[in-house]
Structures are given as C-alpha cells and as structure tokens.
Amino acid sequence: MKKYFKISLIVSLFSSVVYANGLKDPLAAKVQEIHIGSYDDPKSLDPALCNEQVCDLILIQLFEGLVKENKVGEIEPAAAEKWVISDDGKTYTFTLRNNLKWSDGSKLVAQDFVYAMKRLIDPNIASEFSNILESVVNGKEILSGQKNPKMLGVRALNDTTLEIKLAQPTSYFLQYMIMHNVFPLQKKNVEKYANKGSSFAAPGKLISNGPFILTSHKIGNKLTIEKNPYYWDKNSVYLNKVHFYPIVDSNTEYKMFETGQLDITAGIPAGQFKKLKSKHTNEFKSTPILANYYYVFNLNNEKFKNKNIRTALSIALDRDVITQNILEGSQLSLYDFVPYGIKDYNQAKAYWQDYPREKQLAEARKLYAEAGYSKENPLKINLAYNTSEGNKKIATAVASMWNKELGVQATIQNEEWKSLLEKRINGDFELIRYSYIADINDPINYLIQFRTKELQNDARYSNKEYDKLINDSMSEINPVKRKKLLEQAGKIIVDESPIITIYSMTNSYLLKNSVVNLEKNIMTRYYLKNTYKREQRKAIN
C-alpha cells in the first residue's frame, strides 16, 4: 500500500535548510538549484552588445537596472528606490538605494550608471540599442557623430542621485530604463580587459550588481550563475545555483525535461502543441507575448527593390496554414510588423488581406508577372533560418507555397544562431528569418527599426515620410496624436513590405511543479529573485 510522508515529518526533515535559506516553506528543497533550457549560447554578455533574447534572460539575473517591470509589465523600483519626473517631463531624478554593492564587494554609485550610458551611446561601441538614449540631451548629436559621448545629458549629483535630462519629453522613456543595455557597469572592470583581446563579460572577470554572478560558461554545454552575496536584497534570493543549457533542438530539450534534467524549457517542439498540452496538463504553460515571427528582405539586393515582388511573396505565403496546421493553432496570423497586445496601437491591414484566397493568389500572380517573372523565368532566392526543427518546417512549407503558386525557386539554408546574427548585421543575406521580442510595451520598439540608417534596420529600408512619422511620434506627448502617427507608420510598412510578418507569438513551455515563483511575463522575461525549488512528495510503500 502506498502512502505519503506526513507534513510533520517533512517539516522536521527540512527545517534547518528552510531557515538557512530564509524560506518559510516546509517543503523547500535541500538543494536550491534549477536547470533551464535555453535556445542557444548567448551571443554576448556585454549589456551594450547583447541584442537577443538568450543573453537578455541571463543579463537580467546578473545585473539590476534603475527600475524593472513586474509580471504584468508595470514599472517598479530596482536599484533606484524612487524617482521624480519634472513637471515639463524633461528631467528624471533617480535616488539609488544606500547599500548597493558590486559583486566584488565594492560600492556601487550613480556614476556607474552614467558611465554605462555614455558607453552605450558611443558610436565606437556600435550598439544596436544606442537609440534608446536618443531623446537624452545631446543624444541625437552624439549618435550622428557631431558631439562627444561625454556630453550626454546624464550626470551623478552625488553617489546616490542620478539625473537624466531629455531634449524633449518622451512618454515611454522610463520603460527604456528596464532594458539591459542601460544596466550599470564598473568602469575599472570594463577597461581592465578592453585592450587585452578578451572580454570583461566572462566568468572570473565579470563584475555585476544583480542577484547572481557568472561563475562558469562552457560554449555548447552549460552556463552557470550563483547567488551574489553582495546583492542588496540577498535574503530574497533563494537559489544558490542556476544552470542554462544551450539546446538548439526542441525535441532534445523536451526529452531532457521528461527525464528530469531540466526544470523549465525555452519552448516546445513544433507540431506538438495539442499533445503536450494534454499530456502535461499541470506543467504546460502558454502565454501570448509581445513578439513576432517574420522574414526580412535585403532591399540592397536588386531582386527585392521592386515592391511588387515583395508583395507577391507576402500574399502567396498562407499564414493560416502555418499557424493552424503546422503550429496547431498555437500562434496568431499577423500582417502588421507590430504584434498583438502592444498597448495604444491597432494593427494595419494589407489591402488584399480580406480577399478570398483565390483572389489573393490571382493578385500575387499578377504582381509577380509585373515584376518580370514567370514559370519560364522564375525568381530564385535563398531563405536563411537558424537551426530549429520548427523554423525548418515553416521554411519548407513557405518554399513549397511559393513554388506551387508562383513558380519561385527558393533554397532554404540552415544557419547556427550566431552565424545568422552576423549575416543579419552584415547584410549578408537575401531573405532571412527572424523574430523580435519586445523590450518595452510600446509600438515604437518595433517601428523605429525601419527608420533610415537605424542599426536595427535589417531590411535597409528608407522612406522620408516614414522617418518623419517616427521622429514626430517620439516627441509627441498627446497620446491620441502619437497613436495616430505610429499607426500611419505601421501602415506604410504593411504597404511597402520590406518584411513578411507571419505570426504574432504565444510562448508555450514546460515548467516543473517543483519550481515556485517563476513566471514569464509578456516579454518572455522572468526574474529568478524569489524563485525557489520545492521537494516533491514521494510515494513510499
């Protein structure tokens, strides 16, 4: 006959561990250690250079910014205990906590934030996210090379007070302060390794200020972080170790979860949404997130300079077949670049979007022919995607659609994640798969990417009317007028088709019931402070 241990016995068994960790849960595990599946190795743990989700999730455990977002996306205090915004909306004054320290035990001061921001906007660093400081005094001039980064309107009034002056009020500026790109940096730590051919952002070198410190990183194997004894709120950090595993194949990741090697997965295998939702009822999680999945045209390539060919390919791609059949209804077909769920924005419609499918295809064939292509003279393109069974299935289906409906000869090409990022940045592609997870809950986070000469402008798109709409929206404080400007910009992207957006994303993943206080928010972030592991009650004879 099977029975369970009594609670009284469990309390006795774990009491010393519980109180040692600061936990009051009688089922708290003896070993506070969890194992997390990650899509790949982080590209960089330099906050200024991290430009993808994998490194972002690690950096928000290693560092802490002035503010952070909670589970529902609201801004709350972090390294700054409070802040004041001037009546004209142009001056932000942050008051830091008194007991902030770096992971080497030295004092963290307001000047450390000043250093990080001036470094971020320095053109020599070439951060894709330097534009988040564009609205700061002298930000535009620094980005254009007209002024020195030292002239950025950020200063430390004293060790615990940071002042940021804006050139014009920016309604979403505080949201930018949650991003890892503006996390503080210890100047001597960065500059110690700057000219020695090795990065400061490596185990044994990186000095950080968050709940955890970086202790080990073996490329292709595992990255480990451990509790930071100098973190200001260390009593709320219960995990002693966290391991991240770069698992490219989602089927392998799922097997590791089933065998107990992982506590949480990054995602689930493509085509298994319904099966896993049924099989892992209590462990299956699925949440709509602010993210999209899309293909980018390289507009520097002569093949794609004609808008007709871009539109024809967009029309011929049946998004509903992908979202409903391949992905089993787990995602939402999307035509605008801005995903569903972003506040203060209504998605634009393509002129052909509501046509019956046959009429859509007739329009695609007409545009294809007008661009000079036919079955006798087919368009030949190369579509690159990063290693993933799901990406492969989608790319294969899309290539088949294009060939069947238009006669396009598309070669699909698998790339490792880092290789794909390099091709994206260098413009070494024809058509490339990408997805973008929001950094902030605002449409500007997406639409600014198509502004001329923007470092994130992967398509190399340029439109003066579009640029003006984006620039005007950045300084517009009337929410109704700003919404209209952004929606007009979004409609231009839908009409011009520098990209083909396929779907607005839902993140489905598996999480062991033994892990407490770990929940992904609408931007797929989760903070491991307050997270802990429980023992599972085991049946005995």
XYZ file of N, CA and C in Angstrom, residues 234-349:
348
model
N 19.751 40.209 -0.837
C 20.163 38.804 -0.951
C 19.251 37.855 -0.190
N 18.544 38.357 0.831
C 17.654 37.485 1.603
C 16.421 37.061 0.810
N 16.204 37.703 -0.343
C 15.095 37.311 -1.214
C 15.573 36.449 -2.378
N 16.845 36.082 -2.339
C 17.417 35.208 -3.362
C 17.611 33.834 -2.738
N 16.836 32.862 -3.175
C 16.832 31.550 -2.531
C 17.631 30.503 -3.307
N 17.767 30.701 -4.611
C 18.522 29.749 -5.417
C 20.014 29.974 -5.230
N 20.743 28.902 -5.016
C 22.196 29.007 -4.891
C 22.892 28.888 -6.243
N 22.287 28.094 -7.133
C 22.861 27.913 -8.467
C 21.747 27.794 -9.503
N 22.046 28.316 -10.694
C 21.137 28.175 -11.833
C 21.986 27.805 -13.043
N 21.563 26.776 -13.766
C 22.299 26.321 -14.953
C 21.447 26.552 -16.201
N 22.041 27.167 -17.218
C 21.382 27.372 -18.502
C 22.031 26.453 -19.539
N 21.202 25.720 -20.265
C 21.710 24.771 -21.258
C 21.331 25.229 -22.666
N 22.311 25.426 -23.553
C 22.019 25.855 -24.927
C 21.562 24.677 -25.776
N 20.260 24.481 -25.857
C 19.701 23.320 -26.560
C 18.989 23.801 -27.820
N 19.620 23.608 -28.945
C 19.075 24.082 -30.212
C 17.867 23.257 -30.644
N 17.931 21.956 -30.439
C 16.863 21.063 -30.887
C 15.776 20.959 -29.815
N 14.575 21.375 -30.146
C 13.483 21.380 -29.172
C 13.060 19.968 -28.765
N 13.261 18.988 -29.634
C 12.944 17.601 -29.265
C 13.901 17.092 -28.194
N 15.179 17.461 -28.329
C 16.172 17.098 -27.309
C 15.834 17.773 -25.986
N 15.446 19.037 -26.065
C 15.087 19.770 -24.856
C 13.906 19.106 -24.146
N 12.918 18.705 -24.913
C 11.740 18.059 -24.329
C 12.116 16.744 -23.643
N 12.979 15.954 -24.259
C 13.427 14.695 -23.654
C 14.152 14.954 -22.335
N 14.951 16.012 -22.302
C 15.664 16.355 -21.060
C 14.688 16.770 -19.967
N 13.604 17.434 -20.356
C 12.585 17.797 -19.369
C 11.901 16.549 -18.833
N 11.557 15.646 -19.720
C 10.864 14.416 -19.311
C 11.711 13.555 -18.392
N 13.011 13.555 -18.614
C 13.897 12.718 -17.798
C 14.384 13.448 -16.546
N 13.872 14.668 -16.309
C 14.207 15.396 -15.093
C 15.496 16.180 -15.150
N 16.098 16.302 -16.332
C 17.349 17.064 -16.452
C 17.106 18.570 -16.529
N 15.879 18.945 -16.873
C 15.521 20.360 -16.959
C 14.303 20.640 -16.094
N 14.271 21.841 -15.515
C 13.112 22.278 -14.738
C 12.182 23.148 -15.570
N 12.723 23.789 -16.594
C 11.914 24.634 -17.461
C 12.506 24.604 -18.870
N 11.632 24.578 -19.858
C 12.099 24.590 -21.242
C 11.927 25.989 -21.837
N 12.668 26.242 -22.903
C 12.521 27.520 -23.609
C 11.254 27.512 -24.446
N 10.899 26.331 -24.973
C 9.713 26.206 -25.814
C 9.269 24.764 -25.876
N 8.546 24.422 -26.927
C 8.120 23.039 -27.146
C 8.374 22.680 -28.606
N 8.468 21.397 -28.922
C 8.680 21.005 -30.314
C 7.516 21.439 -31.208
N 7.835 21.860 -32.406
C 6.809 22.267 -33.368
C 5.885 21.093 -33.675
N 4.593 21.388 -33.768
C 3.629 20.350 -34.110
C 3.187 19.486 -32.942
N 3.619 19.832 -31.700
C 3.235 19.021 -30.544
C 2.465 19.827 -29.507
N 1.909 20.958 -29.920
C 1.185 21.834 -29.002
C 0.039 21.098 -28.308
N -0.843 20.482 -29.078
C -2.016 19.817 -28.502
C -1.626 18.591 -27.678
N -0.664 17.839 -28.181
C -0.229 16.619 -27.496
C 0.366 16.933 -26.123
N 1.261 17.902 -26.078
C 1.928 18.217 -24.812
C 1.001 18.944 -23.846
N 0.090 19.729 -24.386
C -0.880 20.409 -23.528
C -1.747 19.392 -22.806
N -2.070 18.298 -23.504
C -2.887 17.236 -22.913
C -2.065 16.361 -21.966
N -0.845 16.037 -22.371
C -0.011 15.121 -21.589
C 0.512 15.761 -20.316
N 0.894 17.039 -20.385
C 1.489 17.734 -19.232
C 0.543 18.840 -18.753
N -0.645 18.439 -18.358
C -1.692 19.406 -18.015
C -1.235 20.456 -17.005
N -0.551 20.037 -15.963
C -0.167 20.956 -14.898
C 1.187 21.623 -15.119
N 1.951 21.113 -16.063
C 3.282 21.663 -16.321
C 3.330 22.508 -17.593
N 2.297 22.403 -18.407
C 2.247 23.115 -19.678
C 1.818 24.559 -19.459
N 2.594 25.496 -19.989
C 2.284 26.919 -19.882
C 2.228 27.513 -21.286
N 1.264 28.379 -21.521
C 1.152 29.026 -22.825
C 0.609 30.434 -22.616
N 1.411 31.425 -23.007
C 1.055 32.814 -22.760
C 1.302 33.666 -24.001
N 0.322 34.476 -24.412
C 0.570 35.422 -25.506
C 1.673 36.393 -25.095
N 2.604 36.643 -25.996
C 3.713 37.542 -25.685
C 3.827 38.620 -26.753
N 4.537 39.675 -26.428
C 4.752 40.762 -27.375
C 5.938 40.399 -28.262
N 5.655 39.620 -29.283
C 6.719 39.140 -30.158
C 6.127 38.743 -31.505
N 6.978 38.784 -32.530
C 6.522 38.381 -33.858
C 7.533 37.440 -34.514
N 7.105 36.817 -35.591
C 7.934 35.896 -36.370
C 7.831 36.361 -37.808
N 8.982 36.596 -38.462
C 8.921 37.218 -39.779
C 10.151 36.899 -40.628
N 10.042 37.228 -41.911
C 11.157 37.140 -42.855
C 11.519 38.552 -43.314
N 12.811 38.812 -43.426
C 13.310 40.136 -43.823
C 13.897 40.078 -45.226
N 13.482 41.013 -46.084
C 14.104 41.177 -47.396
C 15.345 42.054 -47.270
N 16.391 41.738 -47.990
C 17.545 42.634 -48.093
C 17.290 43.551 -49.290
N 16.883 44.781 -49.016
C 16.495 45.689 -50.093
C 17.692 46.235 -50.865
N 18.894 45.928 -50.417
C 20.076 46.268 -51.211
C 20.262 45.294 -52.370
N 19.546 44.177 -52.290
C 19.605 43.173 -53.350
C 18.642 43.569 -54.473
N 19.130 43.567 -55.705
C 18.334 44.004 -56.848
C 17.025 43.225 -56.985
N 17.005 41.987 -56.545
C 15.808 41.152 -56.678
C 14.602 41.733 -55.942
N 14.896 42.469 -54.856
C 13.810 42.880 -53.972
C 13.546 44.387 -53.980
N 14.171 45.110 -54.874
C 13.941 46.553 -54.936
C 12.533 46.878 -55.458
N 11.973 45.966 -56.255
C 10.626 46.144 -56.782
C 9.609 45.718 -55.724
N 8.773 46.662 -55.291
C 7.781 46.371 -54.253
C 6.824 45.255 -54.678
N 6.559 45.155 -55.964
C 5.602 44.141 -56.444
C 6.037 42.726 -56.090
N 7.332 42.443 -56.217
C 7.789 41.073 -55.929
C 7.700 40.784 -54.440
N 7.967 41.802 -53.629
C 7.866 41.608 -52.173
C 6.412 41.349 -51.770
N 5.511 42.113 -52.360
C 4.093 41.943 -52.045
C 3.579 40.594 -52.552
N 4.016 40.203 -53.737
C 3.593 38.918 -54.295
C 3.993 37.760 -53.380
N 5.222 37.802 -52.880
C 5.688 36.744 -51.975
C 4.917 36.758 -50.669
N 4.597 37.959 -50.181
C 3.843 38.073 -48.938
C 2.439 37.497 -49.090
N 1.804 37.795 -50.226
C 0.446 37.290 -50.454
C 0.443 35.770 -50.614
N 1.404 35.248 -51.366
C 1.438 33.807 -51.658
C 1.721 32.966 -50.424
N 2.282 33.575 -49.397
C 2.561 32.866 -48.147
C 1.261 32.799 -47.342
N 0.715 31.630 -47.199
C -0.547 31.449 -46.470
C -0.260 31.315 -44.973
N -0.439 32.406 -44.265
C -0.132 32.437 -42.835
C -1.008 31.476 -42.033
N -2.268 31.355 -42.434
C -3.187 30.495 -41.675
C -2.799 29.017 -41.751
N -2.230 28.603 -42.870
C -1.761 27.215 -42.983
C -0.643 26.966 -41.970
N 0.219 27.949 -41.819
C 1.327 27.817 -40.869
C 0.829 27.823 -39.435
N -0.001 28.811 -39.077
C -0.433 28.940 -37.685
C -1.424 27.848 -37.270
N -2.319 27.457 -38.188
C -3.351 26.490 -37.820
C -2.931 25.041 -38.038
N -2.173 24.781 -39.091
C -1.799 23.394 -39.398
C -0.446 23.013 -38.803
N 0.579 23.725 -39.204
C 1.927 23.389 -38.717
C 2.060 23.646 -37.223
N 1.505 24.773 -36.758
C 1.660 25.164 -35.348
C 0.417 24.877 -34.521
N -0.537 24.175 -35.093
C -1.712 23.657 -34.378
C -2.516 24.723 -33.637
N -2.624 25.904 -34.234
C -3.433 26.958 -33.627
C -2.788 27.642 -32.440
N -1.500 27.403 -32.243
C -0.824 27.986 -31.075
C -0.373 29.427 -31.299
N -0.430 29.916 -32.557
C 0.013 31.274 -32.864
C -1.073 31.992 -33.669
N -0.964 33.330 -33.770
C -1.954 34.132 -34.471
C -1.354 34.733 -35.736
N -1.994 34.504 -36.886
C -1.520 35.070 -38.149
C -1.426 36.591 -38.025
N -0.351 37.157 -38.573
C -0.083 38.592 -38.416
C 0.381 39.188 -39.741
N -0.078 40.400 -40.040
C 0.273 41.086 -41.279
C 1.038 42.378 -40.989
N 0.736 43.027 -39.890
C 1.467 44.207 -39.427
C 2.752 43.732 -38.762
N 3.770 44.604 -38.711
C 5.009 44.221 -38.031
C 4.846 44.247 -36.514
N 3.957 45.098 -36.015
C 3.736 45.217 -34.570
C 2.827 44.088 -34.107
N 3.251 43.288 -33.132
C 2.445 42.134 -32.695
C 1.200 42.551 -31.921
N 0.275 41.621 -31.785
C -0.930 41.870 -30.999
C -0.556 42.019 -29.525
N -1.314 42.870 -28.820
C -1.107 43.033 -27.387
C -0.334 44.275 -27.014
N 0.360 44.892 -27.973
C 1.068 46.146 -27.702
C 0.033 47.213 -27.377
N 0.277 47.968 -26.334
C -0.708 48.964 -25.929
C -0.715 50.164 -26.884
N -1.867 50.809 -26.982
C -2.047 52.044 -27.757
C -1.692 51.867 -29.233
N -2.160 50.766 -29.818
C -1.880 50.539 -31.237
C -2.888 49.562 -31.818
N -3.428 49.895 -33.000
C -4.287 48.987 -33.750
C -3.559 48.560 -35.013
N -3.472 47.263 -35.246
C -2.715 46.733 -36.382
C -3.300 47.199 -37.721
N -2.408 47.521 -38.664
C -2.821 47.922 -40.011
C -3.191 46.686 -40.821
N -4.025 46.899 -41.838
C -4.425 45.812 -42.722
C -3.797 45.992 -44.096
